PDB file of C-alpha atoms in Angstrom:
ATOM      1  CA  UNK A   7       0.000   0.000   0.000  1.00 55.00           C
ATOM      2  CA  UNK A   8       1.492   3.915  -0.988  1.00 70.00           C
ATOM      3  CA  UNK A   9       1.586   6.183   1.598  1.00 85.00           C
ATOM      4  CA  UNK A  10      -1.507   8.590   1.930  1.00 93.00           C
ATOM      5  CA  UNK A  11      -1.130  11.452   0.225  1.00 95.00           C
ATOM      6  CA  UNK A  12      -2.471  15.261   1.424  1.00 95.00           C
ATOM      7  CA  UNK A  13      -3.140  18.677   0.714  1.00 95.00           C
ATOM      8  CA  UNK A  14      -1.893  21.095   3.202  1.00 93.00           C
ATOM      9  CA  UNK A  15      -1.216  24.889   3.017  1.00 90.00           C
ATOM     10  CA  UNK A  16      -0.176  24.674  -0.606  1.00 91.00           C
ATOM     11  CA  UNK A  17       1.568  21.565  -0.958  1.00 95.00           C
ATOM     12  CA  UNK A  18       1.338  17.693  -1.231  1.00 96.00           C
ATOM     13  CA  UNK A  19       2.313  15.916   1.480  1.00 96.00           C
ATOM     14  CA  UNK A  20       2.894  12.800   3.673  1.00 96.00           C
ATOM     15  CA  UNK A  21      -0.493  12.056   5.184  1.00 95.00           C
ATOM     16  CA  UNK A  22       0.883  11.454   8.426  1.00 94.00           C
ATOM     17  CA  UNK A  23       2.924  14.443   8.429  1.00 95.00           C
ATOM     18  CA  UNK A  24      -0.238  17.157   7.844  1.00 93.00           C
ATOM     19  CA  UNK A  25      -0.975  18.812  10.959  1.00 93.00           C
ATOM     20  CA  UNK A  26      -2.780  22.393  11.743  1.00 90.00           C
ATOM     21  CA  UNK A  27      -1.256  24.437  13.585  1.00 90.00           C
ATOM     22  CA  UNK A  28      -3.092  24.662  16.824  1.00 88.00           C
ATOM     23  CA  UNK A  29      -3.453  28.992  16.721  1.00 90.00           C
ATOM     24  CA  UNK A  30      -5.500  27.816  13.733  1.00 91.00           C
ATOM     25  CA  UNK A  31      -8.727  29.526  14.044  1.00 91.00           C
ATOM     26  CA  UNK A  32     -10.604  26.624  12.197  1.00 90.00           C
ATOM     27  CA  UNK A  33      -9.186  24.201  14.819  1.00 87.00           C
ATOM     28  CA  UNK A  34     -10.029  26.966  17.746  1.00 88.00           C
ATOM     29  CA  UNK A  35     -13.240  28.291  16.651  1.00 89.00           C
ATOM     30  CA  UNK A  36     -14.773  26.136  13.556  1.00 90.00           C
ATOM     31  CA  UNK A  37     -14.296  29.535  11.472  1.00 93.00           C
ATOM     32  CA  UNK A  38     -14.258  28.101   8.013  1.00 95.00           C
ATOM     33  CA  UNK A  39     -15.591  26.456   5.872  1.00 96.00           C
ATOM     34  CA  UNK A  40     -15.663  23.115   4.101  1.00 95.00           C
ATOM     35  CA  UNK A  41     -17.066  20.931   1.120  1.00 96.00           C
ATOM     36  CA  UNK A  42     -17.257  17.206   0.328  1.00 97.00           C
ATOM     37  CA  UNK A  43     -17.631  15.131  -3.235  1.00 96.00           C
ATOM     38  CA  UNK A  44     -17.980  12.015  -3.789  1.00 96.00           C
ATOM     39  CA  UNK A  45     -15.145  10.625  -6.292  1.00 94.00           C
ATOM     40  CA  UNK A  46     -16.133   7.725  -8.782  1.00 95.00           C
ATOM     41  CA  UNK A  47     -14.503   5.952 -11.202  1.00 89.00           C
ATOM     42  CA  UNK A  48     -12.045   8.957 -11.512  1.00 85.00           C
ATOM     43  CA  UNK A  49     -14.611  11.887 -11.789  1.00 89.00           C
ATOM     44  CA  UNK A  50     -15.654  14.110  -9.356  1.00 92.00           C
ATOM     45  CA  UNK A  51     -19.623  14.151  -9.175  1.00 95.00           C
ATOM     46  CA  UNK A  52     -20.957  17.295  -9.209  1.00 95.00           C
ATOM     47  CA  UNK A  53     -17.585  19.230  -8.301  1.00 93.00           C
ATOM     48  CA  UNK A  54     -18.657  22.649 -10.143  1.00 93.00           C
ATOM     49  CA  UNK A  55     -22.018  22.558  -8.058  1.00 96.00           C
ATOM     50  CA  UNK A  56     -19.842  21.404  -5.039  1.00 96.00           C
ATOM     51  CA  UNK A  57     -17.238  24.344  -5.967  1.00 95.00           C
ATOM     52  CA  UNK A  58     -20.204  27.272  -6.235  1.00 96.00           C
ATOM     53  CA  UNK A  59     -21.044  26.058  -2.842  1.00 97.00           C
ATOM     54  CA  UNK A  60     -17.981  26.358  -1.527  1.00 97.00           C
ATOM     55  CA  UNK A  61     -17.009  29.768  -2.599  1.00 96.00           C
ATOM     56  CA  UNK A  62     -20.052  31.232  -1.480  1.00 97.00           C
ATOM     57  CA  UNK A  63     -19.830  29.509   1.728  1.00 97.00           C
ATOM     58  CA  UNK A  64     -16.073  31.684   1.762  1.00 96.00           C
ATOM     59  CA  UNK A  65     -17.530  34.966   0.466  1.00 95.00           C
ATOM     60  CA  UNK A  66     -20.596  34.907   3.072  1.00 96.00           C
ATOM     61  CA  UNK A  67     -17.915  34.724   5.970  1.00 95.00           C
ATOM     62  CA  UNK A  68     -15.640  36.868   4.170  1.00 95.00           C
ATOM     63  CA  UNK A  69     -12.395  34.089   4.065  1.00 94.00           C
ATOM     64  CA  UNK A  70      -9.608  35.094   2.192  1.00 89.00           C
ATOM     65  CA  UNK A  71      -9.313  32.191  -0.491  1.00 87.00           C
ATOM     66  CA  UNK A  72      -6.355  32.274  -3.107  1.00 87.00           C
ATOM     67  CA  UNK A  73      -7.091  29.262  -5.081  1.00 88.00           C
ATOM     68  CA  UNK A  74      -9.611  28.939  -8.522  1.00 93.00           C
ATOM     69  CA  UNK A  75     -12.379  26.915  -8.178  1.00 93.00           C
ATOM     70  CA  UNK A  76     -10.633  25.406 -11.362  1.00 92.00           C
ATOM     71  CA  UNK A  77      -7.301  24.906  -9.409  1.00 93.00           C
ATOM     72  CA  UNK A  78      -9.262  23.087  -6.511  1.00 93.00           C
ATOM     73  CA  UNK A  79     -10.689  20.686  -8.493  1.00 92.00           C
ATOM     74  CA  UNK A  80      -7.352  20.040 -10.098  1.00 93.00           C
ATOM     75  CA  UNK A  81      -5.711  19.618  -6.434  1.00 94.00           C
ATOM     76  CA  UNK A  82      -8.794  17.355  -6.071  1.00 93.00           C
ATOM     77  CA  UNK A  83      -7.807  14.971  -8.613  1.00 93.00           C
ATOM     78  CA  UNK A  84      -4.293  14.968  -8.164  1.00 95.00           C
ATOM     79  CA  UNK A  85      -5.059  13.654  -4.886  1.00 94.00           C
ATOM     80  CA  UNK A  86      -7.048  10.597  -6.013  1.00 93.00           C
ATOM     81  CA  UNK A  87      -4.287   9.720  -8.543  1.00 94.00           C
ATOM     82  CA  UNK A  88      -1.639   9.965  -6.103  1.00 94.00           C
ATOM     83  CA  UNK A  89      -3.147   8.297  -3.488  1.00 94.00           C
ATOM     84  CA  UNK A  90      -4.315   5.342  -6.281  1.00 93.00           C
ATOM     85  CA  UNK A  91      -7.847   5.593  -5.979  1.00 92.00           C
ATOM     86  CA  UNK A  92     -11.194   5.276  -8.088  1.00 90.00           C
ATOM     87  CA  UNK A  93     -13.487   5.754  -5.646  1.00 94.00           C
ATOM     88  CA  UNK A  94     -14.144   7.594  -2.987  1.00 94.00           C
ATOM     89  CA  UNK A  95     -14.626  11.401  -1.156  1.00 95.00           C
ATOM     90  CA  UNK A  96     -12.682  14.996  -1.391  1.00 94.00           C
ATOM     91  CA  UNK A  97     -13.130  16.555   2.021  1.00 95.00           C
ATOM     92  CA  UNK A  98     -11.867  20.089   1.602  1.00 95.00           C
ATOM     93  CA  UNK A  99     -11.958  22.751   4.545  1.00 95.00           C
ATOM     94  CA  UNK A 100     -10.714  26.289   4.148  1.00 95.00           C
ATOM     95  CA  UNK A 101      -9.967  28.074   7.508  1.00 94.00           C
ATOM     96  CA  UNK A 102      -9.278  31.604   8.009  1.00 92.00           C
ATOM     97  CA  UNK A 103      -5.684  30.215   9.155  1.00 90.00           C
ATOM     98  CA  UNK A 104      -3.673  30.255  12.156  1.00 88.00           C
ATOM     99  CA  UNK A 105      -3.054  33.864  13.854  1.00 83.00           C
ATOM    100  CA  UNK A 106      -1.467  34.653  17.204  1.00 79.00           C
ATOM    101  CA  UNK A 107      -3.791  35.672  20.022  1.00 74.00           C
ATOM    102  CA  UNK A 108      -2.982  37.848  22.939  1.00 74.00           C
ATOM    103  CA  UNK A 109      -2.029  37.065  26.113  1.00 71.00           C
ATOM    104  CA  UNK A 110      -4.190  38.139  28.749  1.00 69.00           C
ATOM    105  CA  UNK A 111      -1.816  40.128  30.933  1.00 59.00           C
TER     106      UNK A 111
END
């Protein structure tokens, strides 16, 4: 079996090395936002619907998002072929992203 593949902050990585940073405000506070599709036989189903979701799930919270819905979907697919698979689910979440909080003094 390959070694799971992931998408974190930008870049593919070692499933067992993708870890949020815990000043993450997704982590802290659920603030984001996420999507999933269902992945069959190497298409996503529906991932244009699922994508128009997803962006105006970002816009009505006002997150920051520098991807195209275009590029997503790419990253999407990559990650089936890396990982080997025909079937199964893209679970994307978008946070606002880690940020430093102040101490109480």
């Amino acid at each position: 079996m390959i070694n799971r593949i992931s998408f974190l902050n930008g870049h593919f990585i070692e499933h067992d090395k993708a870890f949020v940073h815990i000043e993450d405000r997704g982590f802290q506070f659920a603030d984001g936002v996420y999507e999933v599709i269902l992945f069959s036989q190497g298409k996503l189903i529906d991932g244009e619907s699922h994508m128009q979701r997803l962006f105006r799930s970002l816009s009505e919270v006002k997150i920051d998002n520098s991807f195209a819905k275009a590029d997503l979907l790419k990253i999407g697919l990559e990650l089936f072929e890396k990982n080997e698979m025909k079937d199964g689910s893209l679970y994307m979440q978008i946070t606002r992203g880690a940020t430093n909080r102040v101490p109480w003094c």
